[in-house]
Amino acid sequence: MTPGSGSGPMKDCEYSQISTHSSSSPMESPHKKKKPAPKRKWEVFPGRNKFFCNGRIMMARQTGVFYLTLVLILVTSGLFFAFDCPYLSENITPAIPAIGGILFFFVMGTLLRTSFSDPGVLPRATPDEAADLERQIDIANGSSSGGYRPPPRTKEVIINGQTVKLKYCFTCKIFRPPRASHCSLCDNCVERFDHHCPWVGNCVGKRNYRFFYMFILSLSFLTVFIFAFVITHVILRSQQTGFLNALKDSPASVLEAVVCFFSVWSIVGLSGFHTYLISSNQTTNEDIKGSWSNKRGKENYNPYSYGNIFTNCCAALCGPLSPSLIDRRGFIQPDTPQLAGPSNGITMYGATQSQSNMCDQDQCIQSTKFVLQAAATPLLQSEPSITSEELPLPGKTTISGPCATLTLGQPTPPSSMPNLTSDSGLTDMIPLKEEHEGHQFLTPEEAPSPPGMLPSGSPIIHSHTMHVLSLASQDSLHEDSVRGLVKLSSV
Amino acid sequence: MATEVHSLQELRRSASLATKVFVQRDYSDGTTCQFQTKFPPELESRIERQLFEETVKTLNSFYAEAEKIGGSSYLEGCLACATAYFIFLCMETHYEKVLKKISKYIQEQNEKIYAPRGLLLTDPLERGMRVIEISIYEDRCSSGSSSSGSSSSSSGGGGGGAGGR
């Protein structure tokens, strides 16, 4: 830029002289540091949600049915205001379109509020928290070496005299608070989870339940209102001009009547159901599962209910509105670590299918990983007896050995090892299968870095067992690994 | 144990993060936001039991105040409902006001009590109201104590696991 000149002040003078003739950009560019634009937290949100307006609006991924809801409401109300209201306001009273208008705005306001707001999503645990929880689970479990006992994935709390089980969420790495549930469609844990409503395009949870209830209540009033006044309109017209002529004069009324007739049953029914839920302070989830019903036992009662209907209603509808916990529009701080992927720290907890039936996909992921770990782990523990006894597995050792050394640069506790090797080892397993003859010579040299992983005696065993390894076991090995790959890719 | 007084900024610059302690939620009262007052054993040598319990109890009382269902919250709720919830665009809810008070209180506690002892409280709001995270700092210049020794293995294990991915 500037011609070579020794002294500092001279350089500056020359530089400023140049800048007066040319545009200002050359002067700014050395001062302007090119920083990547700071990202907002919604851009890296781990759940399956869609965000609009720079994080202000939050919806589920599938929004097709929501647009259908919008279209139905807008078209029906639009037709009502355009075709029925002029006649009704002239012949009966102009209060009809006014009340209709108020109802319509209330319906739209509550619908948009329900659809666009955060239902009460619980942010996933930070890596430190998840590690601390697992440590506590380890302590509660007793010794963690070698055993694949299912860890206690539930905690029991006593709330108002009733025993409530808190389940551990594998995706979010937290013990879910009472009444929270993991929505598989949105892949989030939601507080006071009611249900996932496709009509609204969002989950219904603690933060938007009152909007949802107001929406369906006002929509049922609007539907009944429109239906009633469309019928009135047709009847009044048919008194003057006959029924068929009346229908011909206002064909829109027919469409409105049909839509309203079919909607009324479902919407009024839903309002009634949710009124019952609110008055007994239950969620749809709890009601469907019968968590607090008397059928489970005489001692079973709802510990969250306040005792009387009025208080329950007031608490649900007029209680304090808690703020969003996910801070969608906040900027990511460079020093805070972002949440790790689901495989970090899973170790041996992918085990059993027993208790939690919430996260189906997570169970699939965990069980697949467990299969891989179970296959890979016995080899990596320093027990030479295993390698000689189990024939099909030693074939894997030579393959996963170099993988182990490649993926880890530093010694790590054995429990976290199998996870990493199985993840990387699986993808490497098939292409490396043809090359395992060569690898058995590599392993003694590369083995020393992870301590206790491949005992010094094992390479000798491997070279023997490699020849012993039959074609059949190799095929089954290949099949298993392919099956595992297919499972992983499908999930 | 060194009992030097550090300011918050000095703490961050001169000390290194040794370990973190998490105070979990107490659900025995239902879904209201309360934290366990049980004293974590890792803080045994760092802070007096009374001070810690007082902090947690004060926080619990703040959260109870925020979630209180009573006259004023009903009024706010009914007013919001009557305006189709548009009033939330201009007005701050009672809960948000209390949360601001809480963050001020935590900052104050950090400056007066926790930072001089090499500890740092994180606002539970930043952790999804799940935990109160207490970061324990060790002086870089001090000789390795037993807690830093055990913490380095755990943080090393966690770091190794993350690094290997």
XYZ file of C-alpha atoms in Angstrom:
656
model
C 0.000 0.000 0.000
C 2.403 2.692 1.098
C 5.765 2.935 -0.646
C 8.677 1.750 1.446
C 9.558 4.473 3.911
C 11.559 4.011 7.064
C 10.185 6.418 9.656
C 6.808 6.073 11.303
C 5.516 9.643 11.136
C 6.540 9.943 7.501
C 4.585 6.810 6.759
C 1.519 8.213 8.429
C 1.721 11.454 6.489
C 2.030 9.657 3.207
C -0.787 7.366 4.088
C -3.173 10.157 5.003
C -2.252 12.021 1.819
C -3.201 9.017 -0.227
C -6.459 8.631 1.628
C -7.687 12.156 0.810
C -7.583 11.435 -2.913
C -9.070 7.998 -2.867
C -12.254 6.736 -1.276
C -12.466 6.094 2.439
C -12.513 2.323 2.193
C -8.728 1.767 2.002
C -8.415 3.727 5.198
C -11.039 1.682 6.969
C -9.987 -1.771 5.891
C -6.826 -2.084 7.984
C -8.777 -0.906 11.015
C -11.777 -3.087 10.350
C -11.163 -6.522 11.756
C -13.079 -9.173 9.943
C -14.938 -10.952 12.691
C -17.538 -13.590 11.987
C -20.960 -12.197 12.897
C -21.859 -13.293 16.435
C -24.433 -16.025 16.328
C -27.637 -15.963 18.274
C -28.569 -18.950 20.364
C -31.557 -19.895 18.234
C -29.268 -20.584 15.297
C -27.595 -23.403 17.197
C -30.645 -24.616 19.066
C -30.425 -28.420 19.319
C -34.150 -29.169 19.154
C -36.241 -29.689 16.039
C -37.809 -26.265 15.864
C -38.185 -23.582 13.258
C -37.387 -20.003 14.110
C -38.544 -16.848 12.375
C -37.984 -13.128 12.735
C -34.463 -13.597 14.066
C -35.543 -15.875 16.885
C -38.655 -14.071 18.013
C -41.007 -16.717 16.672
C -40.628 -20.397 17.537
C -42.610 -23.244 16.006
C -42.414 -26.963 15.457
C -40.922 -28.314 12.289
C -44.164 -29.509 10.667
C -46.317 -26.447 10.146
C -48.570 -27.577 7.281
C -51.599 -28.197 9.461
C -51.149 -24.826 11.140
C -51.507 -23.085 7.789
C -54.656 -25.110 7.191
C -56.047 -23.888 10.518
C -55.228 -20.307 9.569
C -56.839 -20.649 6.167
C -59.989 -22.200 7.582
C -60.442 -19.496 10.181
C -59.577 -16.614 7.871
C -61.692 -17.804 4.971
C -64.748 -18.639 7.064
C -64.603 -15.399 9.024
C -63.862 -13.408 5.884
C -66.854 -14.838 4.093
C -69.012 -14.171 7.153
C -68.005 -10.522 7.334
C -68.292 -10.016 3.603
C -71.554 -11.764 2.815
C -73.607 -12.258 5.953
C -72.807 -9.256 8.080
C -74.183 -6.538 5.735
C -77.593 -8.179 5.712
C -77.551 -8.918 9.432
C -76.359 -5.486 10.482
C -79.114 -3.862 8.434
C -81.916 -6.182 9.415
C -81.057 -7.021 13.031
C -78.337 -4.974 14.636
C -74.827 -3.732 13.803
C -73.645 -5.235 17.062
C -73.381 -8.583 15.301
C -70.369 -7.723 13.125
C -68.868 -5.827 16.058
C -69.032 -8.799 18.397
C -67.912 -11.052 15.576
C -64.961 -8.804 14.958
C -63.924 -8.844 18.591
C -64.193 -12.602 18.728
C -62.217 -12.931 15.523
C -59.361 -10.767 16.793
C -59.277 -12.646 20.066
C -59.112 -15.965 18.235
C -56.311 -14.806 15.949
C -54.382 -13.236 18.797
C -54.477 -16.317 20.976
C -53.757 -18.643 18.061
C -50.658 -16.732 17.068
C -49.531 -16.469 20.653
C -49.910 -20.230 21.136
C -48.136 -21.074 17.925
C -45.297 -18.631 18.135
C -44.299 -18.738 21.771
C -41.954 -21.024 23.629
C -44.096 -23.716 25.301
C -41.676 -24.059 28.201
C -38.742 -25.845 26.625
C -36.070 -26.950 29.059
C -32.606 -26.223 27.769
C -30.303 -29.228 27.567
C -27.728 -29.794 30.228
C -24.276 -28.292 29.816
C -21.461 -30.854 29.585
C -20.374 -30.093 33.150
C -23.838 -30.729 34.518
C -24.230 -33.939 32.557
C -20.862 -35.193 33.793
C -21.755 -34.311 37.368
C -25.084 -36.128 37.110
C -23.421 -39.220 35.701
C -20.882 -39.142 38.475
C -23.714 -39.075 40.979
C -25.430 -41.917 39.193
C -22.153 -43.855 39.343
C -21.880 -43.268 43.060
C -25.465 -44.326 43.604
C -24.848 -47.387 41.489
C -21.861 -48.565 43.451
C -18.798 -49.621 41.494
C -18.902 -48.794 37.833
C -16.077 -50.960 36.573
C -16.961 -53.696 34.126
C -20.568 -54.081 35.097
C -23.447 -53.301 32.755
C -26.075 -53.101 35.435
C -28.846 -50.733 34.400
C -28.282 -47.469 36.210
C -31.129 -45.972 38.209
C -32.652 -43.733 35.610
C -35.436 -42.627 37.881
C -35.423 -40.565 41.003
C -38.293 -40.654 43.416
C -39.660 -37.571 45.084
C -42.517 -37.187 47.462
C -44.787 -34.336 46.498
C -47.640 -33.580 48.840
C -47.571 -37.126 50.111
C -47.629 -38.746 46.676
C -44.594 -40.573 45.299
C -43.620 -39.215 41.896
C -40.911 -40.732 39.698
C -38.582 -38.374 37.878
C -37.204 -39.903 34.717
C -33.785 -39.250 33.191
C -33.906 -37.871 29.668
C -31.087 -39.270 27.529
C -31.375 -36.577 24.908
C -31.366 -33.615 27.232
C -29.177 -35.284 29.892
C -31.337 -34.135 32.761
C -33.718 -35.613 35.252
C -37.003 -34.250 34.068
C -38.864 -32.099 36.591
C -42.273 -33.406 37.591
C -44.902 -33.015 34.879
C -42.275 -32.393 32.222
C -42.115 -34.651 29.222
C -39.961 -35.053 26.144
C -41.722 -34.263 22.880
C -40.426 -36.633 20.229
C -41.632 -34.403 17.410
C -39.808 -31.319 18.620
C -37.020 -33.264 20.364
C -37.253 -31.065 23.454
C -38.195 -31.575 27.063
C -41.145 -29.319 27.801
C -42.304 -28.278 31.252
C -45.832 -29.264 32.211
C -46.142 -30.953 28.834
C -49.748 -31.168 27.718
C -49.568 -32.421 24.140
C -48.104 -31.580 20.757
C -50.813 -29.901 18.730
C -50.332 -30.045 14.939
C -53.247 -27.643 14.396
C -51.333 -25.023 16.247
C -47.942 -26.106 14.944
C -46.307 -26.229 18.369
C -46.183 -28.087 21.649
C -48.616 -27.019 24.337
C -46.821 -26.706 27.652
C -46.536 -24.587 30.739
C -45.973 -21.263 29.027
C -48.609 -21.406 26.338
C -51.333 -23.564 27.844
C -53.474 -20.601 28.815
C -53.209 -19.173 25.289
C -54.168 -22.530 23.871
C -57.174 -22.792 26.157
C -58.278 -19.259 25.358
C -57.855 -20.053 21.686
C -60.065 -23.112 21.681
C -62.603 -21.450 23.963
C -62.885 -18.337 21.839
C -62.845 -20.408 18.670
C -65.773 -22.454 19.925
C -67.648 -19.224 20.653
C -66.752 -17.885 17.217
C -67.795 -21.088 15.479
C -71.112 -21.214 17.297
C -71.597 -17.491 16.650
C -70.954 -17.756 12.934
C -73.052 -20.896 12.626
C -75.976 -19.370 14.464
C -75.976 -16.145 12.489
C -75.471 -17.822 9.143
C -78.548 -19.939 9.844
C -80.426 -16.820 10.949
C -79.390 -15.055 7.758
C -80.583 -17.886 5.536
C -83.861 -18.214 7.418
C -84.573 -14.489 7.212
C -83.783 -14.427 3.508
C -85.863 -17.505 2.795
C -88.824 -15.866 4.524
C -88.650 -13.139 1.879
C -87.551 -14.971 -1.232
C -87.884 -18.693 -0.539
C -85.312 -21.167 0.640
C -83.646 -22.052 -2.658
C -83.439 -18.421 -3.734
C -81.928 -17.513 -0.415
C -79.245 -20.125 -0.932
C -78.607 -18.816 -4.422
C -78.318 -15.242 -3.181
C -75.701 -16.069 -0.569
C -73.794 -19.216 -1.557
C -71.028 -18.365 0.885
C -73.387 -19.054 3.741
C -73.614 -22.670 2.708
C -69.853 -23.090 2.829
C -69.666 -21.356 6.207
C -72.429 -23.482 7.622
C -70.756 -26.686 6.513
C -67.362 -25.724 7.927
C -68.853 -24.570 11.190
C -71.065 -27.586 11.565
C -68.163 -29.997 11.312
C -65.863 -27.882 13.459
C -68.308 -27.272 16.262
C -68.345 -30.838 17.498
C -64.607 -31.241 17.737
C -63.805 -27.759 19.034
C -66.539 -27.544 21.604
C -65.706 -31.061 22.689
C -62.045 -30.139 23.050
C -62.927 -27.021 25.049
C -65.032 -29.075 27.374
C -62.237 -31.610 27.826
C -59.667 -28.949 28.597
C -62.038 -27.218 30.989
C -62.204 -30.479 32.875
C -58.416 -30.799 32.810
C -57.910 -27.281 34.095
C -60.419 -27.666 36.882
C -58.681 -30.824 38.078
C -55.186 -29.444 37.349
C -54.092 -32.277 35.090
C -52.344 -32.338 31.766
C -53.592 -34.252 28.725
C -50.546 -36.454 29.118
C -51.427 -37.359 32.706
C -55.072 -37.905 31.886
C -54.344 -40.239 29.009
C -51.910 -42.253 31.078
C -54.274 -42.251 34.040
C -51.505 -41.126 36.361
C -53.807 -39.816 39.031
C -56.936 -41.858 38.464
C -58.532 -43.831 41.269
C -58.250 -46.966 39.187
C -54.555 -47.191 39.970
C -55.158 -47.408 43.643
C -57.245 -45.881 46.384
C -54.282 -43.913 47.650
C -53.657 -42.346 44.260
C -54.528 -38.668 43.991
C -53.289 -35.655 42.112
C -50.662 -33.921 44.244
C -50.690 -30.755 42.162
C -54.363 -29.963 42.577
C -55.167 -27.092 44.898
C -58.285 -28.786 46.173
C -61.025 -26.657 44.662
C -61.988 -25.988 41.054
C -61.838 -22.209 41.279
C -58.236 -22.121 42.521
C -57.170 -24.664 39.929
C -58.695 -22.599 37.135
C -57.218 -19.370 38.386
C -53.791 -20.908 38.809
C -53.779 -22.305 35.281
C -55.170 -19.234 33.545
C -54.234 -16.253 35.664
C -51.137 -17.487 37.409
C -47.726 -15.910 36.845
C -46.195 -16.467 33.433
C -42.668 -17.795 33.717
C -40.143 -16.449 31.217
C -38.567 -18.490 28.453
C -35.562 -20.479 29.627
C -33.912 -20.884 26.267
C -33.022 -17.243 25.538
C -33.402 -17.590 21.789
C -32.198 -14.137 20.868
C -29.206 -14.053 23.164
C -25.749 -14.072 21.644
C -23.507 -17.065 22.088
C -20.728 -16.212 24.508
C -17.399 -17.352 23.092
C -16.188 -18.747 26.406
C -19.216 -20.873 27.252
C -18.979 -24.356 25.787
C -21.825 -25.351 23.530
C -23.753 -28.464 24.382
C -21.990 -31.604 23.331
C -23.605 -34.118 21.011
C -25.582 -36.963 22.473
C -22.725 -39.442 22.337
C -20.507 -37.582 24.759
C -20.487 -39.339 28.057
C -23.082 -41.962 27.284
C -20.666 -44.760 28.256
C -22.604 -47.694 29.551
C -26.004 -46.190 29.990
C -27.458 -47.158 26.652
C -28.368 -50.450 28.217
C -31.871 -51.433 28.980
C -35.204 -50.886 27.335
C -36.971 -51.304 30.621
C -38.447 -48.149 32.040
C -38.573 -45.076 29.897
C -40.933 -45.335 26.962
C -40.787 -41.661 26.087
C -37.765 -41.258 23.810
C -38.241 -43.915 21.158
C -35.582 -42.620 18.858
C -33.176 -42.137 21.708
C -33.705 -45.699 22.805
C -32.861 -46.817 19.302
C -29.684 -44.764 19.275
C -28.709 -45.904 22.752
C -29.386 -49.566 22.098
C -27.410 -49.479 18.876
C -24.510 -47.844 20.626
C -24.763 -50.366 23.410
C -24.520 -53.173 20.868
C -21.410 -51.604 19.426
C -19.925 -50.992 22.848
C -20.694 -54.497 23.997
C -19.008 -55.854 20.942
C -15.970 -53.626 21.190
C -15.455 -53.215 24.924
C -14.316 -56.692 26.074
C -11.402 -56.378 23.711
C -10.246 -53.061 25.013
C -10.156 -54.085 28.635
C -6.826 -55.521 29.689
C -7.868 -59.144 30.093
C -5.998 -61.369 27.673
C -8.167 -64.363 28.549
C -11.111 -62.869 26.737
C -9.296 -62.400 23.448
C -8.218 -65.995 23.247
C -11.573 -67.454 24.224
C -13.965 -65.536 22.042
C -13.058 -66.274 18.488
C -15.025 -63.790 16.378
C -14.048 -60.817 18.469
C -10.261 -60.834 18.194
C -10.686 -60.078 14.541
C -12.125 -56.797 15.641
C -9.301 -56.010 18.030
C -6.765 -55.552 15.314
C -9.141 -53.264 13.509
C -10.198 -51.196 16.437
C -6.704 -51.094 17.914
C -5.298 -48.612 15.421
C -8.599 -46.765 15.532
C -8.256 -46.419 19.269
C -4.814 -45.001 18.957
C -5.816 -42.688 16.156
C -8.796 -41.164 17.918
C -7.261 -40.620 21.317
C -4.164 -38.620 21.919
C -4.215 -38.889 25.694
C -5.055 -41.580 28.217
C -8.702 -41.629 29.129
C -10.668 -43.720 31.592
C -11.662 -47.048 30.069
C -15.386 -46.395 30.434
C -15.373 -43.595 27.881
C -13.096 -45.438 25.497
C -15.493 -47.963 23.988
C -17.863 -45.218 22.964
C -15.303 -43.390 20.899
C -13.772 -46.467 19.362
C -17.116 -47.974 18.531
C -18.296 -44.811 16.822
C -15.152 -44.360 14.820
C -14.353 -48.047 14.698
C -17.620 -48.987 13.060
C -17.146 -46.660 10.147
C -13.578 -47.819 9.783
C -14.388 -51.458 10.278
C -15.635 -52.373 6.865
C -13.002 -50.678 4.720
C -10.303 -51.917 7.060
C -11.484 -55.496 6.906
C -9.437 -56.204 3.839
C -6.341 -54.718 5.450
C -6.335 -56.430 8.791
C -3.495 -58.673 7.791
C -1.250 -55.654 7.771
C -2.662 -54.125 10.938
C -1.603 -56.885 13.231
C 1.923 -55.739 12.741
C 1.045 -52.146 13.423
C -0.692 -52.748 16.714
C 2.328 -53.624 18.849
C 3.974 -50.361 17.889
C 0.935 -48.179 18.284
C -0.501 -49.883 21.308
C 1.699 -48.393 24.024
C 0.029 -44.969 24.099
C -3.349 -45.930 25.584
C -2.315 -47.542 28.832
C -3.595 -50.987 29.522
C -5.611 -51.151 26.364
C -3.810 -53.800 24.395
C -1.633 -55.861 26.656
C 1.763 -56.724 25.314
C 0.915 -60.398 25.054
C -2.113 -59.860 22.861
C -0.539 -59.164 19.476
C 0.894 -62.667 19.573
C -2.539 -64.034 20.330
C -3.975 -61.929 17.543
C -1.585 -63.213 14.940
C -2.630 -66.743 15.833
C -6.312 -66.026 16.004
C -6.289 -64.118 12.758
C -5.467 -67.347 10.993
C -7.887 -69.271 13.162
C -10.690 -66.844 12.341
C -13.045 -68.679 10.033
C -14.778 -67.291 7.033
C -18.148 -67.845 8.663
C -17.359 -65.732 11.695
C -15.939 -63.031 9.464
C -19.190 -62.992 7.533
C -21.265 -62.727 10.688
C -18.991 -59.957 11.854
C -19.469 -58.157 8.587
C -23.224 -58.662 8.791
C -23.394 -57.319 12.305
C -21.386 -54.276 11.450
C -23.497 -53.613 8.369
C -26.648 -53.955 10.421
C -25.224 -51.572 12.932
C -24.355 -49.064 10.211
C -27.837 -49.309 8.729
C -29.390 -48.709 12.142
C -27.192 -45.715 12.774
C -27.911 -44.176 9.412
C -31.654 -44.764 9.673
C -31.753 -43.027 13.026
C -5.789 -22.348 52.858
C -4.993 -18.921 51.405
C -7.495 -16.323 52.522
C -6.546 -13.555 50.140
C -9.247 -11.175 49.038
C -9.867 -11.196 45.285
C -12.147 -8.992 43.276
C -14.346 -10.710 40.723
C -12.212 -9.728 37.748
C -8.971 -10.562 39.456
C -10.409 -13.926 40.354
C -11.119 -14.752 36.757
C -7.725 -13.622 35.584
C -5.497 -15.102 38.224
C -7.373 -18.253 39.143
C -8.129 -21.324 37.134
C -11.405 -23.167 37.277
C -10.945 -26.253 39.399
C -14.362 -27.812 39.574
C -18.060 -27.051 39.617
C -20.618 -28.008 42.201
C -24.290 -28.250 41.289
C -27.105 -27.618 43.737
C -30.119 -29.456 42.389
C -33.773 -28.596 42.538
C -35.951 -29.589 45.450
C -39.230 -30.928 44.095
C -40.818 -31.908 47.393
C -43.162 -28.935 47.165
C -44.302 -29.675 43.639
C -43.234 -27.893 40.526
C -42.425 -24.577 42.230
C -38.844 -23.488 41.843
C -36.944 -24.378 45.005
C -33.349 -25.480 45.466
C -31.964 -27.987 47.917
C -30.379 -26.440 50.969
C -28.184 -29.477 51.569
C -24.571 -28.325 51.959
C -22.336 -29.802 49.245
C -19.287 -31.565 50.733
C -16.924 -29.956 48.206
C -17.552 -26.566 49.758
C -16.713 -27.798 53.228
C -13.349 -26.084 53.335
C -14.294 -23.030 51.306
C -17.289 -21.388 52.884
C -19.243 -21.454 56.095
C -22.313 -23.608 56.048
C -24.514 -20.825 57.365
C -23.629 -18.350 54.649
C -24.327 -20.856 51.914
C -27.642 -21.926 53.403
C -28.688 -18.335 53.790
C -27.977 -17.641 50.137
C -30.003 -20.614 48.970
C -32.876 -19.836 51.335
C -33.017 -16.235 50.117
C -33.046 -17.403 46.515
C -35.831 -19.840 47.332
C -37.875 -17.068 48.882
C -37.368 -14.896 45.792
C -38.601 -17.663 43.519
C -41.578 -18.304 45.789
C -42.431 -14.623 45.559
C -42.220 -14.721 41.772
C -44.504 -17.717 41.503
C -46.934 -16.677 44.199
C -50.544 -17.070 43.211
C -52.480 -14.285 44.812
C -54.360 -11.060 44.228
C -51.796 -9.172 42.179
C -50.980 -12.104 39.914
C -54.680 -12.682 39.235
C -55.126 -9.027 38.334
C -52.194 -9.174 35.977
C -53.505 -12.370 34.423
C -57.026 -11.057 33.925
C -55.801 -7.782 32.490
C -53.558 -9.639 30.084
C -56.393 -11.925 29.054
C -58.717 -8.971 28.494
C -56.210 -7.352 26.138
C -55.665 -10.675 24.292
C -52.188 -10.737 25.837
C -51.010 -7.779 23.794
C -50.175 -6.002 27.006
C -47.135 -8.230 27.394
C -45.571 -6.401 24.504
C -45.224 -3.241 26.588
C -45.351 -4.391 30.183
C -42.913 -6.491 32.127
C -44.443 -9.345 34.068
C -44.104 -9.665 37.819
C -41.972 -12.766 37.336
C -39.507 -10.887 35.165
C -39.232 -8.124 37.743
C -38.386 -10.633 40.456
C -35.846 -12.322 38.187
C -34.059 -9.013 37.823
C -33.965 -8.695 41.596
C -32.534 -12.193 41.824
C -29.734 -11.502 39.384
C -28.808 -8.366 41.302
C -28.784 -10.332 44.535
C -26.560 -13.027 43.046
C -24.132 -10.455 41.738
C -24.012 -8.834 45.141
C -23.435 -12.147 46.894
C -20.673 -13.005 44.462
C -18.889 -9.733 45.074
C -19.205 -9.710 48.833
C -19.077 -13.312 49.925
C -18.206 -15.815 47.225
C -15.464 -14.214 45.179
C -13.259 -13.533 48.244
C -13.422 -17.264 48.902
C -12.611 -18.239 45.336
C -16.162 -19.258 44.443
C -18.619 -18.037 41.832
C -22.373 -18.465 41.719
C -24.090 -18.744 38.360
C -27.641 -17.478 38.018
C -29.940 -20.539 37.729
C -31.747 -18.796 34.872
C -28.696 -19.350 32.700
C -28.914 -23.061 33.454
C -32.604 -23.468 32.712
C -33.581 -23.187 36.414
C -32.241 -26.689 36.938
C -29.257 -26.066 39.158
C -27.309 -23.434 41.013
C -23.848 -23.835 39.573
C -21.015 -22.954 41.923
C -17.619 -22.717 40.276
C -14.651 -23.375 42.528
C -11.498 -21.594 41.510
C -7.962 -22.448 42.490
C -5.155 -19.907 42.506
C -2.689 -20.659 39.755
C 0.207 -19.749 42.008
C -0.919 -21.836 44.983
C 0.400 -25.354 45.470
C -1.865 -28.151 44.284
C -4.351 -29.125 46.936
C -6.224 -32.373 47.109
C -9.391 -30.920 45.607
C -7.545 -29.614 42.542
C -5.890 -33.009 42.140
C -9.184 -34.885 42.097
C -10.862 -32.240 39.959
C -8.136 -32.310 37.294
C -8.695 -36.020 36.759
C -12.451 -35.540 36.430
C -12.148 -32.459 34.225
C -9.388 -34.215 32.268
C -11.640 -37.200 31.752
C -14.474 -34.977 30.602
C -12.103 -32.961 28.427
C -10.537 -36.096 26.965
C -13.946 -37.462 26.130
C -14.916 -34.235 24.426
C -11.557 -33.911 22.683
C -11.608 -37.433 21.339
C -14.911 -36.751 19.549
